[in-house]
Structures are given as structure tokens and as C-alpha cells.
């Protein structure tokens, strides 16, 4: 990253005049302006300009955040570099503004993306840039089907990958079947550990699924996950076990259904873990079906953010 700093030094202009035989001094000061420009290959850091102006009372003012209802979001809602932050020290307001800002902001450029599956619900974007594009032989995991295989079918057809589809809620289906030569269904789900829940659904830690399928040493080209809040248990396990490091693209629906500190802190730590693993957001979409108002945020939000990551 390259940094350039420029500034205008305080200048004083002294005017001397005579009024009624008395010498008068007039001073004109130009306030200092400091501009910091940071260049990098990510969208968020490609051009960041912070301006500080010192007013007549000596207070330093941030002019980059502007004024009005959004100024507090710009100041306290982080959209990048979450890995460097001690989240435990953030205020409840900062946690709220950050989680609803971070998952709604792009951090890296994908030059070309293709939507696999439906234009509406059920479809997801895959980055098709040459360095991250799925290439045969490739593996895609798709968690959360709800009888809609449109993403899975398109991804298998377009990229030639073997797509493994998982959903324990499809109780009328067989435990396992091949939908096609490249799309394979398993009636299991994902969570932070392997167990059977109260609905008698079989849930597995990600590392156990990889072992079961013989993929323990394989790179996963794409993981798509829409699992109605089970992501919050799955992500920490995937990070701690090192499973995220073997993933090129991660397509997640984050479900954010509360604004309490106890709820937000562990979920923001899970999102932080994804950034620590080296994945960056290239596209994000607010699911309109989950639209909501959030006390303390000046604009409509959603409880369902569809966030697309890639690794370079």
C-alpha cells in the first residue's frame, strides 16, 4: 500500500492600517487542511481521502464523514480491516453500525460475475475472473436447497464441477441421491458440531462433511450457504479448523435478527474470522423479503444479507 500526504501550512496575512492616528493590525488565517490518500488493489482502500480542518476554537473536525443522519454511520460503522479491531472494546452502537455496514460493502473487485440459478431467490453470483474461476476438476458445496436446485444445476452445467447439495429439512427426499451425473444430494446440514437436533435433522461440522466425502485434502471452489442462522455456528468452526483456507469463493446469507450487544458481538467475530482467513467481499445484496428497520440506523436494512466473498 502506498501513502501520500499533503498539507497546507497555516498562513497569516498581516495588514497594517492607520485609523485616527492609531496603528491597527489585521490578521487573516487560512485553516490547515490535511489530506491522506491511500492506494491499494482493493475497492475499499483504492482511494480513501480523510480531511481534517482545525476551526477557530482549535477543535479538529472530520470533513470526510460529512453532516446529517449518515455521518455517524460513516464515523462508527467499519467497512474494512475488521481483522485489526478488538471487537470487545467496541461500543454497542459501533457493533450495530459496523455489522450493518460491513456486510453491505464491497472490498475487492470482481471484473466479471455470473448468476447461477434464479434471478430472484435461490440464485447466487460466482466470480468468473480467471484467477478465481472454478475449473475442472472442481468441487462446489451448496448448503440450503429448500427444493430449489437452480444454483446447483447451473453451476454444474456451466463449470463442470461436482456439486454437493445439502439440506436436512427436505424430509420427503431420500437420504442421498444423484440428481444428475454432477449434482449429488445429501439430507444433512451444517453447524458448528456434528449432532442430531431436536427435529431429528443430522447436522455436521464442515470438516466432518469433507472427511465423509473424501474431500479432506481438496480445495473447494465455491461454498454456498443459506442455512437460516446455522451459519453462526458453522463459520467459527470452519475458521478454527482451517477449513476456510481451502475455499476460493464463499457465498453466504447472513441472518441478523437482533440488535443486542450479546447477539451482535459473537456474530461480528464470526464475520471477522472470514476476513482473517483471507476472503474479501466482491458483491453483496440485501434480500428484500427480510427488509426491516433497525433502531439506531437511519436507513432501511435487511435481516438477510447475501454476501459473496473471494480469495486472491
Short mmCIF file of C-alpha atoms in Angstrom, two decimals:
data_model
loop_
_atom_site.label_atom_id
_atom_site.label_comp_id
_atom_site.label_asym_id
_atom_site.label_seq_id
_atom_site.Cartn_x
_atom_site.Cartn_y
_atom_site.Cartn_z
CA UNK A 1 0.00 0.00 0.00
CA UNK A 2 1.29 3.47 -0.88
CA UNK A 3 0.57 6.54 1.20
CA UNK A 4 0.86 10.16 0.14
CA UNK A 5 0.33 13.05 2.50
CA UNK A 6 -0.02 16.69 1.56
CA UNK A 7 -0.94 19.70 3.64
CA UNK A 8 -1.39 23.43 3.54
CA UNK A 9 0.54 25.23 6.26
CA UNK A 10 -1.26 27.86 8.32
CA UNK A 11 -0.70 31.17 6.69
CA UNK A 12 -1.11 34.56 8.34
CA UNK A 13 -1.53 37.78 6.43
CA UNK A 14 -0.88 40.96 8.36
CA UNK A 15 -2.43 44.17 7.19
CA UNK A 16 -1.32 47.43 8.81
CA UNK A 17 -3.50 50.49 8.67
CA UNK A 18 -3.94 53.80 10.40
CA UNK A 19 -7.27 54.78 11.83
CA UNK A 20 -7.46 58.01 13.77
CA UNK A 21 -3.72 58.02 14.32
CA UNK A 22 -3.77 54.52 15.84
CA UNK A 23 -1.89 51.68 14.23
CA UNK A 24 -4.25 48.74 13.59
CA UNK A 25 -3.19 45.16 12.82
CA UNK A 26 -5.48 42.83 10.90
CA UNK A 27 -4.76 39.10 10.75
CA UNK A 28 -6.20 36.66 8.24
CA UNK A 29 -5.55 32.96 8.87
CA UNK A 30 -6.03 30.12 6.46
CA UNK A 31 -7.08 26.94 8.25
CA UNK A 32 -4.81 23.93 7.74
CA UNK A 33 -6.14 21.08 5.66
CA UNK A 34 -4.55 17.65 5.81
CA UNK A 35 -5.29 15.11 3.10
CA UNK A 36 -4.33 11.44 3.38
CA UNK A 37 -4.57 9.28 0.28
CA UNK A 38 -4.12 5.52 0.46
CA UNK A 39 -3.71 3.40 -2.65
CA UNK A 40 -4.17 -0.38 -2.82
CA UNK A 41 -5.75 -3.00 -5.06
CA UNK A 42 -8.96 -3.27 -3.07
CA UNK A 43 -12.07 -1.25 -3.74
CA UNK A 44 -12.39 -0.01 -0.18
CA UNK A 45 -8.78 1.14 0.03
CA UNK A 46 -8.24 2.25 -3.58
CA UNK A 47 -8.91 5.90 -2.81
CA UNK A 48 -9.55 7.00 0.74
CA UNK A 49 -9.41 10.70 1.44
CA UNK A 50 -9.57 11.95 5.01
CA UNK A 51 -9.66 15.69 5.59
CA UNK A 52 -9.16 17.34 8.94
CA UNK A 53 -9.89 21.00 9.48
CA UNK A 54 -8.95 22.94 12.60
CA UNK A 55 -11.56 25.52 13.46
CA UNK A 56 -11.08 28.80 15.34
CA UNK A 57 -11.58 27.06 18.68
CA UNK A 58 -8.76 24.63 17.93
CA UNK A 59 -11.00 21.57 17.52
CA UNK A 60 -10.11 19.07 14.81
CA UNK A 61 -13.07 18.25 12.59
CA UNK A 62 -13.51 15.28 10.23
CA UNK A 63 -14.85 16.62 6.95
CA UNK A 64 -14.89 13.24 5.15
CA UNK A 65 -17.84 11.98 7.22
CA UNK A 66 -19.97 14.97 6.34
CA UNK A 67 -23.01 16.00 8.32
CA UNK A 68 -26.55 14.79 8.68
CA UNK A 69 -28.01 11.41 9.68
CA UNK A 70 -25.39 9.32 7.84
CA UNK A 71 -22.36 10.99 9.42
CA UNK A 72 -22.49 8.75 12.50
CA UNK A 73 -22.66 5.65 10.27
CA UNK A 74 -19.61 6.82 8.30
CA UNK A 75 -17.71 7.50 11.51
CA UNK A 76 -18.59 4.41 13.56
CA UNK A 77 -19.62 1.77 11.02
CA UNK A 78 -16.50 0.00 9.73
CA UNK A 79 -16.50 -1.43 6.20
CA UNK A 80 -12.97 -2.90 6.03
CA UNK A 81 -9.94 -4.00 8.09
CA UNK A 82 -12.13 -5.71 10.66
CA UNK A 83 -9.36 -8.22 11.39
CA UNK A 84 -7.35 -5.47 13.08
CA UNK A 85 -10.10 -4.47 15.52
CA UNK A 86 -10.59 -5.58 19.12
CA UNK A 87 -14.34 -6.08 18.87
CA UNK A 88 -14.73 -6.49 22.63
CA UNK A 89 -13.76 -2.83 23.02
CA UNK A 90 -16.34 -1.56 20.55
CA UNK A 91 -19.42 0.15 21.92
CA UNK A 92 -22.87 -1.32 21.31
CA UNK A 93 -23.51 1.46 18.81
CA UNK A 94 -20.29 0.68 16.93
CA UNK A 95 -21.15 -3.03 16.78
CA UNK A 96 -24.60 -2.29 15.37
CA UNK A 97 -23.43 0.24 12.78
CA UNK A 98 -20.47 -1.93 11.78
CA UNK A 99 -22.34 -5.18 11.22
CA UNK A 100 -24.96 -3.46 9.05
CA UNK A 101 -22.26 -1.50 7.15
CA UNK A 102 -19.59 -4.17 6.71
CA UNK A 103 -21.80 -6.83 5.12
CA UNK A 104 -23.24 -4.22 2.76
CA UNK A 105 -19.92 -3.01 1.30
CA UNK A 106 -17.62 -4.36 -1.42
CA UNK A 107 -13.92 -4.80 -0.60
CA UNK A 108 -12.41 -6.24 -3.76
CA UNK A 109 -13.14 -6.08 -7.48
CA UNK A 110 -14.57 -8.97 -9.46
CA UNK A 111 -14.44 -7.94 -13.11
CA UNK A 112 -16.99 -10.50 -14.29
CA UNK A 113 -19.58 -12.42 -12.32
CA UNK A 114 -22.33 -14.78 -13.45
CA UNK A 115 -25.53 -15.53 -11.62
CA UNK A 116 -26.15 -19.22 -11.23
CA UNK A 117 -29.79 -20.15 -10.77
CA UNK A 118 -32.84 -17.96 -10.44
CA UNK A 119 -32.71 -14.20 -10.86
CA UNK A 120 -34.67 -13.96 -7.62
CA UNK A 121 -34.38 -16.09 -4.50
CA UNK A 122 -32.26 -19.19 -4.99
CA UNK A 123 -29.73 -17.65 -7.37
CA UNK A 124 -26.18 -16.66 -6.41
CA UNK A 125 -23.25 -14.93 -8.12
CA UNK A 126 -19.98 -16.68 -8.92
CA UNK A 127 -16.94 -14.55 -9.75
CA UNK A 128 -15.68 -15.63 -13.17
CA UNK A 129 -12.34 -13.82 -13.14
CA UNK A 130 -9.61 -16.17 -14.44
CA UNK A 131 -7.70 -16.38 -11.15
CA UNK A 132 -10.73 -17.48 -9.10
CA UNK A 133 -12.97 -19.14 -11.70
CA UNK A 134 -13.96 -22.76 -10.91
CA UNK A 135 -12.06 -25.09 -13.23
CA UNK A 136 -12.45 -28.81 -13.76
CA UNK A 137 -11.96 -30.89 -11.76
CA UNK A 138 -13.74 -28.79 -9.15
CA UNK A 139 -15.98 -29.18 -6.12
CA UNK A 140 -18.85 -26.94 -5.03
CA UNK A 141 -20.76 -27.28 -1.76
CA UNK A 142 -24.32 -25.94 -1.66
CA UNK A 143 -25.90 -25.76 1.80
CA UNK A 144 -29.60 -24.95 1.97
CA UNK A 145 -31.67 -26.07 -1.02
CA UNK A 146 -35.34 -25.95 0.01
CA UNK A 147 -36.24 -27.90 -3.15
CA UNK A 148 -34.62 -25.26 -5.39
CA UNK A 149 -31.66 -26.76 -7.26
CA UNK A 150 -31.37 -23.91 -9.78
CA UNK A 151 -27.98 -22.72 -8.46
CA UNK A 152 -26.62 -26.25 -8.23
CA UNK A 153 -27.78 -27.26 -11.70
CA UNK A 154 -26.38 -24.14 -13.38
CA UNK A 155 -23.04 -24.31 -11.56
CA UNK A 156 -22.59 -27.96 -12.53
CA UNK A 157 -23.54 -27.29 -16.14
CA UNK A 158 -21.53 -24.08 -16.63
CA UNK A 159 -18.32 -25.11 -14.86
CA UNK A 160 -18.37 -28.90 -14.97
CA UNK A 161 -17.94 -29.09 -11.20
CA UNK A 162 -19.32 -31.78 -8.97
CA UNK A 163 -21.89 -30.01 -6.82
CA UNK A 164 -22.79 -31.48 -3.44
CA UNK A 165 -26.20 -30.27 -2.26
CA UNK A 166 -27.15 -30.43 1.42
CA UNK A 167 -30.48 -29.87 3.18
CA UNK A 168 -31.80 -31.78 6.20
CA UNK A 169 -35.20 -30.06 6.00
CA UNK A 170 -36.16 -31.85 2.76
CA UNK A 171 -37.61 -34.71 4.74
CA UNK A 172 -39.53 -36.26 1.83
CA UNK A 173 -36.33 -36.91 -0.08
CA UNK A 174 -34.06 -39.92 0.19
CA UNK A 175 -31.05 -39.61 2.45
CA UNK A 176 -28.84 -39.46 -0.62
CA UNK A 177 -29.41 -39.41 -4.38
CA UNK A 178 -27.77 -38.18 -7.56
CA UNK A 179 -29.87 -35.53 -9.24
CA UNK A 180 -27.57 -35.75 -12.26
CA UNK A 181 -24.10 -37.03 -13.03
CA UNK A 182 -22.65 -33.91 -11.37
CA UNK A 183 -25.22 -32.92 -8.72
CA UNK A 184 -25.31 -35.07 -5.59
CA UNK A 185 -27.84 -34.56 -2.78
CA UNK A 186 -27.35 -35.40 0.90
CA UNK A 187 -30.08 -34.95 3.51
CA UNK A 188 -27.76 -33.45 6.09
CA UNK A 189 -26.98 -29.91 7.25
CA UNK A 190 -24.09 -27.87 8.59
CA UNK A 191 -23.44 -26.43 12.04
CA UNK A 192 -20.53 -25.92 14.41
CA UNK A 193 -20.52 -29.57 15.51
CA UNK A 194 -21.82 -32.96 14.44
CA UNK A 195 -25.06 -34.00 16.15
CA UNK A 196 -28.78 -34.72 15.65
CA UNK A 197 -31.02 -31.80 16.59
CA UNK A 198 -34.49 -31.77 18.15
CA UNK A 199 -36.09 -32.06 14.71
CA UNK A 200 -34.07 -35.22 14.10
CA UNK A 201 -32.01 -33.47 11.43
CA UNK A 202 -28.46 -34.71 11.02
CA UNK A 203 -26.08 -31.75 11.28
CA UNK A 204 -22.34 -31.95 10.68
CA UNK A 205 -19.28 -29.82 11.26
CA UNK A 206 -17.80 -28.80 7.93
CA UNK A 207 -14.59 -30.76 8.47
CA UNK A 208 -16.63 -33.93 9.10
CA UNK A 209 -18.53 -33.47 5.84
CA UNK A 210 -15.26 -33.14 3.94
CA UNK A 211 -13.91 -36.30 5.57
CA UNK A 212 -17.12 -38.20 4.85
CA UNK A 213 -16.98 -37.27 1.16
CA UNK A 214 -13.25 -37.86 0.82
CA UNK A 215 -12.51 -34.16 0.31
CA UNK A 216 -10.32 -33.57 3.36
CA UNK A 217 -7.35 -32.55 1.21
CA UNK A 218 -9.29 -30.93 -1.63
CA UNK A 219 -9.80 -27.26 -2.43
CA UNK A 220 -13.47 -26.28 -2.50
CA UNK A 221 -14.06 -23.95 -5.44
CA UNK A 222 -17.29 -22.47 -4.05
CA UNK A 223 -19.29 -22.85 -0.86
CA UNK A 224 -22.83 -21.51 -0.96
CA UNK A 225 -24.57 -21.33 2.41
CA UNK A 226 -28.15 -20.26 3.11
CA UNK A 227 -28.96 -22.15 6.29
CA UNK A 228 -31.26 -19.90 8.33
CA UNK A 229 -28.80 -18.81 11.05
CA UNK A 230 -26.85 -22.07 11.33
CA UNK A 231 -24.02 -20.14 9.65
CA UNK A 232 -23.23 -18.53 13.00
CA UNK A 233 -22.24 -21.90 14.43
CA UNK A 234 -20.58 -23.17 11.26
CA UNK A 235 -18.26 -20.24 10.50
CA UNK A 236 -16.20 -20.24 13.73
CA UNK A 237 -15.64 -24.00 13.40
CA UNK A 238 -14.60 -23.61 9.76
CA UNK A 239 -12.11 -20.90 10.71
CA UNK A 240 -10.66 -22.62 13.77
CA UNK A 241 -10.24 -25.93 11.92
CA UNK A 242 -8.59 -24.20 8.95
CA UNK A 243 -11.35 -25.25 6.56
CA UNK A 244 -11.92 -21.71 5.26
CA UNK A 245 -8.33 -21.63 3.99
CA UNK A 246 -9.28 -24.29 1.42
CA UNK A 247 -12.17 -22.26 -0.01
CA UNK A 248 -11.85 -20.00 -3.08
CA UNK A 249 -15.32 -18.41 -3.03
CA UNK A 250 -17.80 -18.22 -0.17
CA UNK A 251 -21.41 -17.19 -0.80
CA UNK A 252 -23.24 -16.57 2.47
CA UNK A 253 -26.62 -15.39 3.60
CA UNK A 254 -26.10 -13.73 6.97
CA UNK A 255 -29.19 -13.61 9.15
CA UNK A 256 -29.14 -10.68 11.61
CA UNK A 257 -32.30 -10.70 13.70
CA UNK A 258 -31.39 -8.76 16.85
CA UNK A 259 -29.61 -5.57 17.85
CA UNK A 260 -28.49 -6.53 21.34
CA UNK A 261 -24.79 -6.46 22.16
CA UNK A 262 -24.80 -10.10 23.30
CA UNK A 263 -26.24 -11.10 19.93
CA UNK A 264 -24.10 -8.89 17.69
CA UNK A 265 -20.66 -9.43 19.24
CA UNK A 266 -20.21 -13.18 18.51
CA UNK A 267 -21.68 -12.75 15.03
CA UNK A 268 -19.35 -9.90 14.18
CA UNK A 269 -16.49 -12.07 15.45
CA UNK A 270 -17.60 -14.78 13.01
CA UNK A 271 -17.55 -12.23 10.17
CA UNK A 272 -14.15 -11.06 11.40
CA UNK A 273 -12.90 -14.66 11.19
CA UNK A 274 -13.82 -14.79 7.50
CA UNK A 275 -11.71 -11.69 6.84
CA UNK A 276 -8.85 -13.14 8.88
CA UNK A 277 -8.93 -16.22 6.63
CA UNK A 278 -8.13 -14.00 3.64
CA UNK A 279 -11.57 -13.82 2.00
CA UNK A 280 -12.88 -10.45 0.78
CA UNK A 281 -16.36 -9.29 -0.27
CA UNK A 282 -16.82 -8.78 -4.02
CA UNK A 283 -20.61 -8.45 -4.09
CA UNK A 284 -23.43 -8.05 -1.60
CA UNK A 285 -27.19 -7.92 -1.90
CA UNK A 286 -29.94 -7.13 0.58
CA UNK A 287 -32.74 -9.69 0.41
CA UNK A 288 -35.87 -7.55 0.13
CA UNK A 289 -38.03 -10.28 1.65
CA UNK A 290 -36.30 -9.64 5.00
CA UNK A 291 -36.45 -5.84 4.92
CA UNK A 292 -36.61 -4.20 8.33
CA UNK A 293 -35.97 -1.02 10.24
CA UNK A 294 -33.16 -1.04 12.78
CA UNK A 295 -33.24 1.35 15.73
CA UNK A 296 -30.12 3.49 15.51
CA UNK A 297 -29.59 3.04 11.76
CA UNK A 298 -31.05 5.86 9.63
CA UNK A 299 -31.97 3.73 6.58
CA UNK A 300 -33.91 0.54 5.89
CA UNK A 301 -31.85 -2.58 6.46
CA UNK A 302 -32.49 -6.28 5.99
CA UNK A 303 -32.26 -9.30 8.25
CA UNK A 304 -30.83 -11.33 5.34
CA UNK A 305 -27.62 -10.12 3.66
CA UNK A 306 -26.40 -12.19 0.70
CA UNK A 307 -22.65 -11.68 0.85
CA UNK A 308 -20.20 -13.02 -1.76
CA UNK A 309 -16.51 -13.49 -0.93
CA UNK A 310 -13.47 -14.50 -2.95
CA UNK A 311 -9.83 -15.24 -2.17
CA UNK A 312 -6.90 -13.83 -4.14
#
